[in-house]
Amino acid sequence: MLDLSNKRILVTGGAGFLGRQVVEQLCQAGANLDKITTPRSRDCDLRVLENCQRAVEQQDIVVHLAAHVGGIGLNREKPAELFYDNLMMGAQLIHAAYQAGVEKFVCVGTICAYPKFTPVPFKEDDLWNGYPEETNAPYGIAKKALLVQLQSYRQQYGFNGIYLLPVNLYGPEDNFDPRSSHVIPALIRKVYEAQQRGDKQLPVWGDGSPTREFLYSTDAARGIVMATQKYDGDQPVNLGTNYEISIRNLVELICELMEFDGEIVWETDKPNGQPRRCLDTTRAKETFGFTAQMDFKQGLKNTIDWYRQHAA
C-alpha cells in the first residue's frame, strides 16, 4: 500500500465538487495537506502544455479530476469544446507527468465512455464494444483516449498510470447551474424553484424510462484515494454502487423528499440520453476493496438540505 504521508500530490480540479472531497479523503488517508497542490483553472489553464509542465514539477502523484463537463444540454450545445478541452488537458498532463518522472498518475474518466448499448451492468471489458451515446460521445471519447495513452505509456515507458470510471456523481456542493448541471442537481433546483413560484406542474425532459446509477461524492472520493494507494493495474476500474433507478422513480423520489405534490409533465420531444446505466463494481471490490456506503435516499436528503441552505 502506497504511503501518502510525505508524497507531494497534485490534484487537478481540486477546488471542484469532487476535488474538495478527494483532498479531504487524501488527508484522512495520511497525506499532508501542505504537500497537496490544487491549481485553479483561471491561474493554470491545462490546455496549455507549459502550464501542465509547471504543475507537475516536483510532484510524486497526480490525481487528474479537472474536466469540462455538464449535463445533456451542455453536451448538445458545446460538443467541440468538450472534446478539445478534455483531450488536451488530459493528454498534455499525462505526457508532462511522464517527462517529469511522476511516480503515479490517477486519471478519472467518465461513464460517458461506455457504448450506447452496453449489457447491464456495464463491465470494464465492454468499454470498446461500440460507439457512445451520441450527445455525450465527444466528451466520452476524449476521456477514453486517455486510457489508451496511459496503457501505451505503461507499455513503452513503464509509467504507472491508472484509470477509474466513476458513475454519475451527486452530493452537497454539486453544480446546480441549470445550463450545465447533471440530472440530480438540475431536478432539485427545478423542484425548489417550482415550489417558490407555487407551480402546480413540473416539466421534465424525456419520458422517464432511462435508468441511471448515482455515486455519492464522498464515496467516489474514498474510492479514488483507495485506488491511489492500492491499485497499480493497467485495466480501467468502475466506481459505482450497482444500484439502478429509473429517471421516473428518481423524479418521484425527489418530489417526495421535497414535499412537492404538483403534476410531473414528461416532455417526450426532449432527448432521453443513454437508455440504461448501471455498473458492475466487482473489479473495484476485488482489486482495492472499494464498496459504496451511502444509502441513496439519505444521500439525496443531504444534497437537498445543502441546496435549500445555499439556494439564495
GROMACS .gro file of C-alpha atoms in nm:
model
  312
    1MET     CA    1   0.000   0.000   0.000
    2LEU     CA    2   0.131   0.341  -0.103
    3ASP     CA    3   0.225   0.555   0.197
    4LEU     CA    4   0.094   0.907   0.128
    5SER     CA    5   0.243   1.078   0.434
    6ASN     CA    6   0.530   1.254   0.260
    7LYS     CA    7   0.414   1.246  -0.101
    8ARG     CA    8   0.371   1.568  -0.296
    9ILE     CA    9   0.032   1.535  -0.462
   10LEU     CA   10  -0.119   1.741  -0.743
   11VAL     CA   11  -0.500   1.729  -0.760
   12THR     CA   12  -0.629   1.897  -1.077
   13GLY     CA   13  -0.985   2.015  -1.028
   14GLY     CA   14  -0.904   2.002  -0.657
   15ALA     CA   15  -1.121   2.303  -0.578
   16GLY     CA   16  -1.424   2.148  -0.750
   17PHE     CA   17  -1.718   1.945  -0.625
   18LEU     CA   18  -1.536   1.610  -0.627
   19GLY     CA   19  -1.189   1.762  -0.581
   20ARG     CA   20  -1.257   1.907  -0.238
   21GLN     CA   21  -1.376   1.566  -0.119
   22VAL     CA   22  -1.069   1.394  -0.268
   23VAL     CA   23  -0.836   1.635  -0.088
   24GLU     CA   24  -1.020   1.565   0.238
   25GLN     CA   25  -1.003   1.186   0.185
   26LEU     CA   26  -0.632   1.206   0.095
   27CYS     CA   27  -0.569   1.378   0.428
   28GLN     CA   28  -0.775   1.116   0.612
   29ALA     CA   29  -0.557   0.851   0.442
   30GLY     CA   30  -0.242   1.013   0.581
   31ALA     CA   31  -0.144   1.272   0.318
   32ASN     CA   32  -0.004   1.605   0.439
   33LEU     CA   33  -0.233   1.894   0.339
   34ASP     CA   34   0.071   2.122   0.298
   35LYS     CA   35   0.201   1.891   0.027
   36ILE     CA   36  -0.123   1.883  -0.176
   37THR     CA   37  -0.146   2.132  -0.466
   38THR     CA   38  -0.483   2.225  -0.620
   39PRO     CA   39  -0.429   2.470  -0.908
   40ARG     CA   40  -0.728   2.678  -1.021
   41SER     CA   41  -0.814   2.685  -1.393
   42ARG     CA   42  -0.803   3.066  -1.400
   43ASP     CA   43  -0.435   3.055  -1.291
   44CYS     CA   44  -0.336   2.731  -1.463
   45ASP     CA   45  -0.509   2.652  -1.794
   46LEU     CA   46  -0.418   2.288  -1.851
   47ARG     CA   47  -0.494   2.318  -2.224
   48VAL     CA   48  -0.152   2.489  -2.241
   49LEU     CA   49   0.142   2.245  -2.230
   50GLU     CA   50   0.373   2.481  -2.038
   51ASN     CA   51   0.116   2.506  -1.758
   52CYS     CA   52   0.097   2.126  -1.737
   53GLN     CA   53   0.476   2.107  -1.718
   54ARG     CA   54   0.486   2.366  -1.439
   55ALA     CA   55   0.202   2.196  -1.250
   56VAL     CA   56   0.367   1.851  -1.237
   57GLU     CA   57   0.715   1.976  -1.142
   58GLN     CA   58   0.840   1.808  -0.822
   59GLN     CA   59   0.514   1.612  -0.779
   60ASP     CA   60   0.509   1.244  -0.675
   61ILE     CA   61   0.143   1.171  -0.751
   62VAL     CA   62  -0.101   1.336  -0.991
   63VAL     CA   63  -0.476   1.288  -0.947
   64HIS     CA   64  -0.643   1.426  -1.260
   65LEU     CA   65  -1.004   1.525  -1.192
   66ALA     CA   66  -1.022   1.851  -1.390
   67ALA     CA   67  -1.278   1.830  -1.669
   68HIS     CA   68  -1.502   2.048  -1.881
   69VAL     CA   69  -1.826   1.866  -1.812
   70GLY     CA   70  -2.202   1.909  -1.784
   71GLY     CA   71  -2.539   1.754  -1.850
   72ILE     CA   72  -2.718   1.670  -2.172
   73GLY     CA   73  -2.783   2.040  -2.251
   74LEU     CA   74  -2.414   2.137  -2.243
   75ASN     CA   75  -2.321   1.823  -2.439
   76ARG     CA   76  -2.555   1.927  -2.722
   77GLU     CA   77  -2.451   2.292  -2.715
   78LYS     CA   78  -2.070   2.262  -2.693
   79PRO     CA   79  -1.953   1.922  -2.825
   80ALA     CA   80  -1.637   2.065  -2.986
   81GLU     CA   81  -1.525   2.243  -2.669
   82LEU     CA   82  -1.592   1.933  -2.459
   83PHE     CA   83  -1.386   1.716  -2.694
   84TYR     CA   84  -1.093   1.956  -2.732
   85ASP     CA   85  -1.067   2.079  -2.373
   86ASN     CA   86  -1.080   1.735  -2.213
   87LEU     CA   87  -0.846   1.572  -2.463
   88MET     CA   88  -0.585   1.848  -2.446
   89MET     CA   89  -0.588   1.878  -2.067
   90GLY     CA   90  -0.550   1.506  -2.015
   91ALA     CA   91  -0.307   1.420  -2.293
   92GLN     CA   92  -0.066   1.702  -2.209
   93LEU     CA   93  -0.082   1.645  -1.835
   94ILE     CA   94  -0.007   1.273  -1.874
   95HIS     CA   95   0.284   1.348  -2.107
   96ALA     CA   96   0.424   1.618  -1.877
   97ALA     CA   97   0.389   1.389  -1.573
   98TYR     CA   98   0.577   1.110  -1.752
   99GLN     CA   99   0.853   1.352  -1.855
  100ALA     CA  100   0.881   1.489  -1.500
  101GLY     CA  101   0.921   1.141  -1.351
  102VAL     CA  102   0.593   1.145  -1.157
  103GLU     CA  103   0.562   0.820  -0.959
  104LYS     CA  104   0.189   0.761  -1.013
  105PHE     CA  105  -0.086   0.914  -1.228
  106VAL     CA  106  -0.451   0.862  -1.135
  107CYS     CA  107  -0.687   0.951  -1.419
  108VAL     CA  108  -1.058   0.984  -1.350
  109GLY     CA  109  -1.253   0.905  -1.665
  110THR     CA  110  -1.626   0.902  -1.725
  111ILE     CA  111  -1.920   0.667  -1.756
  112CYS     CA  112  -1.998   0.850  -2.084
  113ALA     CA  113  -1.713   0.650  -2.241
  114TYR     CA  114  -1.925   0.333  -2.249
  115PRO     CA  115  -2.107   0.230  -2.570
  116LYS     CA  116  -2.468   0.349  -2.603
  117PHE     CA  117  -2.596  -0.009  -2.587
  118THR     CA  118  -2.389  -0.192  -2.328
  119PRO     CA  119  -2.515  -0.504  -2.149
  120VAL     CA  120  -2.620  -0.405  -1.797
  121PRO     CA  121  -2.442  -0.400  -1.557
  122PHE     CA  122  -2.155  -0.240  -1.754
  123LYS     CA  123  -1.835  -0.442  -1.729
  124GLU     CA  124  -1.500  -0.272  -1.794
  125ASP     CA  125  -1.429  -0.527  -2.070
  126ASP     CA  126  -1.726  -0.387  -2.269
  127LEU     CA  127  -1.575  -0.039  -2.294
  128TRP     CA  128  -1.474  -0.078  -2.659
  129ASN     CA  129  -1.776  -0.271  -2.789
  130GLY     CA  130  -1.950   0.019  -2.963
  131TYR     CA  131  -1.992   0.395  -3.002
  132PRO     CA  132  -2.102   0.606  -2.701
  133GLU     CA  133  -2.444   0.769  -2.679
  134GLU     CA  134  -2.431   1.048  -2.940
  135THR     CA  135  -2.494   1.351  -2.718
  136ASN     CA  136  -2.204   1.276  -2.485
  137ALA     CA  137  -1.972   1.095  -2.728
  138PRO     CA  138  -1.730   1.390  -2.781
  139TYR     CA  139  -1.670   1.416  -2.406
  140GLY     CA  140  -1.669   1.040  -2.353
  141ILE     CA  141  -1.426   0.965  -2.636
  142ALA     CA  142  -1.185   1.243  -2.534
  143LYS     CA  143  -1.168   1.093  -2.184
  144LYS     CA  144  -1.146   0.737  -2.318
  145ALA     CA  145  -0.842   0.830  -2.529
  146LEU     CA  146  -0.658   0.898  -2.203
  147LEU     CA  147  -0.696   0.531  -2.105
  148VAL     CA  148  -0.518   0.432  -2.428
  149GLN     CA  149  -0.249   0.690  -2.358
  150LEU     CA  150  -0.188   0.558  -2.007
  151GLN     CA  151  -0.177   0.197  -2.124
  152SER     CA  152   0.068   0.277  -2.401
  153TYR     CA  153   0.291   0.488  -2.171
  154ARG     CA  154   0.294   0.198  -1.926
  155GLN     CA  155   0.390  -0.043  -2.206
  156GLN     CA  156   0.662   0.173  -2.359
  157TYR     CA  157   0.794   0.373  -2.064
  158GLY     CA  158   0.686   0.174  -1.756
  159PHE     CA  159   0.481   0.477  -1.645
  160ASN     CA  160   0.240   0.390  -1.362
  161GLY     CA  161  -0.095   0.538  -1.461
  162ILE     CA  162  -0.434   0.404  -1.353
  163TYR     CA  163  -0.780   0.481  -1.493
  164LEU     CA  164  -1.105   0.495  -1.297
  165LEU     CA  165  -1.461   0.514  -1.431
  166PRO     CA  166  -1.697   0.671  -1.176
  167VAL     CA  167  -2.069   0.662  -1.247
  168ASN     CA  168  -2.277   0.985  -1.223
  169LEU     CA  169  -2.188   1.170  -0.902
  170TYR     CA  170  -2.412   1.370  -0.671
  171GLY     CA  171  -2.393   1.527  -0.327
  172PRO     CA  172  -2.372   1.858  -0.138
  173GLU     CA  173  -2.178   2.135  -0.318
  174ASP     CA  174  -2.269   1.989  -0.659
  175ASN     CA  175  -2.309   2.218  -0.962
  176PHE     CA  176  -2.669   2.345  -0.960
  177ASP     CA  177  -2.633   2.578  -1.262
  178PRO     CA  178  -2.926   2.485  -1.493
  179ARG     CA  179  -2.711   2.535  -1.806
  180SER     CA  180  -2.450   2.276  -1.712
  181SER     CA  181  -2.573   2.065  -1.419
  182HIS     CA  182  -2.632   1.691  -1.418
  183VAL     CA  183  -2.969   1.532  -1.355
  184ILE     CA  184  -2.994   1.524  -0.972
  185PRO     CA  185  -2.891   1.886  -0.901
  186ALA     CA  186  -3.094   2.001  -1.203
  187LEU     CA  187  -3.407   1.828  -1.070
  188ILE     CA  188  -3.357   1.951  -0.713
  189ARG     CA  189  -3.326   2.310  -0.834
  190LYS     CA  190  -3.623   2.269  -1.068
  191VAL     CA  191  -3.849   2.140  -0.788
  192TYR     CA  192  -3.726   2.408  -0.546
  193GLU     CA  193  -3.797   2.689  -0.794
  194ALA     CA  194  -4.137   2.542  -0.883
  195GLN     CA  195  -4.222   2.547  -0.511
  196GLN     CA  196  -4.102   2.908  -0.477
  197ARG     CA  197  -4.329   3.013  -0.764
  198GLY     CA  198  -4.620   2.797  -0.647
  199ASP     CA  199  -4.629   2.598  -0.974
  200LYS     CA  200  -4.867   2.304  -0.996
  201GLN     CA  201  -4.671   2.130  -1.273
  202LEU     CA  202  -4.311   2.014  -1.312
  203PRO     CA  203  -4.186   1.972  -1.672
  204VAL     CA  204  -3.909   1.710  -1.705
  205TRP     CA  205  -3.709   1.618  -2.017
  206GLY     CA  206  -3.766   1.278  -2.179
  207ASP     CA  207  -4.016   1.008  -2.091
  208GLY     CA  208  -3.869   0.891  -1.759
  209SER     CA  209  -3.775   0.545  -1.887
  210PRO     CA  210  -3.390   0.563  -1.885
  211THR     CA  211  -3.215   0.426  -1.579
  212ARG     CA  212  -2.917   0.573  -1.400
  213GLU     CA  213  -2.685   0.488  -1.117
  214PHE     CA  214  -2.552   0.755  -0.882
  215LEU     CA  215  -2.248   0.761  -0.658
  216TYR     CA  216  -2.229   0.996  -0.358
  217SER     CA  217  -1.931   1.231  -0.388
  218THR     CA  218  -1.773   1.122  -0.057
  219ASP     CA  219  -1.790   0.757  -0.166
  220ALA     CA  220  -1.636   0.845  -0.504
  221ALA     CA  221  -1.352   1.036  -0.337
  222ARG     CA  222  -1.284   0.747  -0.100
  223GLY     CA  223  -1.272   0.506  -0.397
  224ILE     CA  224  -1.026   0.730  -0.582
  225VAL     CA  225  -0.796   0.751  -0.279
  226MET     CA  226  -0.815   0.374  -0.216
  227ALA     CA  227  -0.716   0.313  -0.579
  228THR     CA  228  -0.432   0.567  -0.546
  229GLN     CA  229  -0.297   0.370  -0.251
  230LYS     CA  230  -0.365   0.012  -0.358
  231TYR     CA  231  -0.417  -0.025  -0.735
  232ASP     CA  232  -0.140  -0.031  -0.996
  233GLY     CA  233  -0.304  -0.223  -1.281
  234ASP     CA  234  -0.340  -0.125  -1.646
  235GLN     CA  235  -0.712  -0.209  -1.669
  236PRO     CA  236  -0.986   0.052  -1.614
  237VAL     CA  237  -1.193   0.016  -1.296
  238ASN     CA  238  -1.558   0.113  -1.243
  239LEU     CA  239  -1.656   0.307  -0.931
  240GLY     CA  240  -2.026   0.278  -0.852
  241THR     CA  241  -2.296   0.137  -0.629
  242ASN     CA  242  -2.453  -0.126  -0.856
  243TYR     CA  243  -2.793   0.032  -0.772
  244GLU     CA  244  -3.004   0.131  -1.075
  245ILE     CA  245  -3.302   0.369  -1.065
  246SER     CA  246  -3.526   0.496  -1.347
  247ILE     CA  247  -3.547   0.871  -1.407
  248ARG     CA  248  -3.923   0.845  -1.344
  249ASN     CA  249  -3.864   0.692  -0.999
  250LEU     CA  250  -3.585   0.940  -0.930
  251VAL     CA  251  -3.811   1.239  -1.006
  252GLU     CA  252  -4.087   1.093  -0.789
  253LEU     CA  253  -3.843   1.034  -0.502
  254ILE     CA  254  -3.704   1.390  -0.518
  255CYS     CA  255  -4.061   1.530  -0.525
  256GLU     CA  256  -4.148   1.316  -0.223
  257LEU     CA  257  -3.838   1.420  -0.025
  258MET     CA  258  -3.900   1.787  -0.111
  259GLU     CA  259  -4.276   1.758  -0.048
  260PHE     CA  260  -4.375   1.878  -0.395
  261ASP     CA  261  -4.719   1.746  -0.482
  262GLY     CA  262  -4.767   1.900  -0.828
  263GLU     CA  263  -4.802   1.704  -1.153
  264ILE     CA  264  -4.493   1.575  -1.334
  265VAL     CA  265  -4.517   1.654  -1.708
  266TRP     CA  266  -4.288   1.443  -1.928
  267GLU     CA  267  -4.151   1.637  -2.229
  268THR     CA  268  -4.123   1.342  -2.464
  269ASP     CA  269  -3.993   1.558  -2.752
  270LYS     CA  270  -3.672   1.612  -2.549
  271PRO     CA  271  -3.385   1.358  -2.552
  272ASN     CA  272  -3.362   1.073  -2.302
  273GLY     CA  273  -2.986   1.016  -2.326
  274GLN     CA  274  -2.841   0.668  -2.281
  275PRO     CA  275  -3.117   0.407  -2.223
  276ARG     CA  276  -2.964   0.234  -1.919
  277ARG     CA  277  -2.666   0.288  -1.692
  278CYS     CA  278  -2.555   0.060  -1.416
  279LEU     CA  279  -2.204  -0.060  -1.338
  280ASP     CA  280  -2.053  -0.392  -1.248
  281THR     CA  281  -1.844  -0.297  -0.946
  282THR     CA  282  -1.673  -0.633  -0.889
  283ARG     CA  283  -1.327  -0.523  -1.005
  284ALA     CA  284  -1.304  -0.231  -0.759
  285LYS     CA  285  -1.404  -0.457  -0.473
  286GLU     CA  286  -1.159  -0.731  -0.571
  287THR     CA  287  -0.858  -0.513  -0.659
  288PHE     CA  288  -0.865  -0.248  -0.386
  289GLY     CA  289  -1.156  -0.333  -0.158
  290PHE     CA  290  -1.392  -0.047  -0.250
  291THR     CA  291  -1.768  -0.061  -0.196
  292ALA     CA  292  -2.001   0.240  -0.173
  293GLN     CA  293  -2.150   0.312   0.169
  294MET     CA  294  -2.400   0.598   0.137
  295ASP     CA  295  -2.768   0.500   0.123
  296PHE     CA  296  -2.920   0.665  -0.187
  297LYS     CA  297  -3.222   0.818  -0.014
  298GLN     CA  298  -3.003   0.960   0.264
  299GLY     CA  299  -2.756   1.096   0.007
  300LEU     CA  300  -3.041   1.272  -0.175
  301LYS     CA  301  -3.167   1.415   0.154
  302ASN     CA  302  -2.820   1.554   0.233
  303THR     CA  303  -2.797   1.710  -0.115
  304ILE     CA  304  -3.145   1.866  -0.092
  305ASP     CA  305  -3.072   2.005   0.255
  306TRP     CA  306  -2.747   2.159   0.136
  307TYR     CA  307  -2.916   2.318  -0.165
  308ARG     CA  308  -3.200   2.464   0.045
  309GLN     CA  309  -2.942   2.625   0.276
  310HIS     CA  310  -2.744   2.772  -0.014
  311ALA     CA  311  -3.010   2.838  -0.278
  312ALA     CA  312  -3.000   3.215  -0.230
   0.00000   0.00000   0.00000
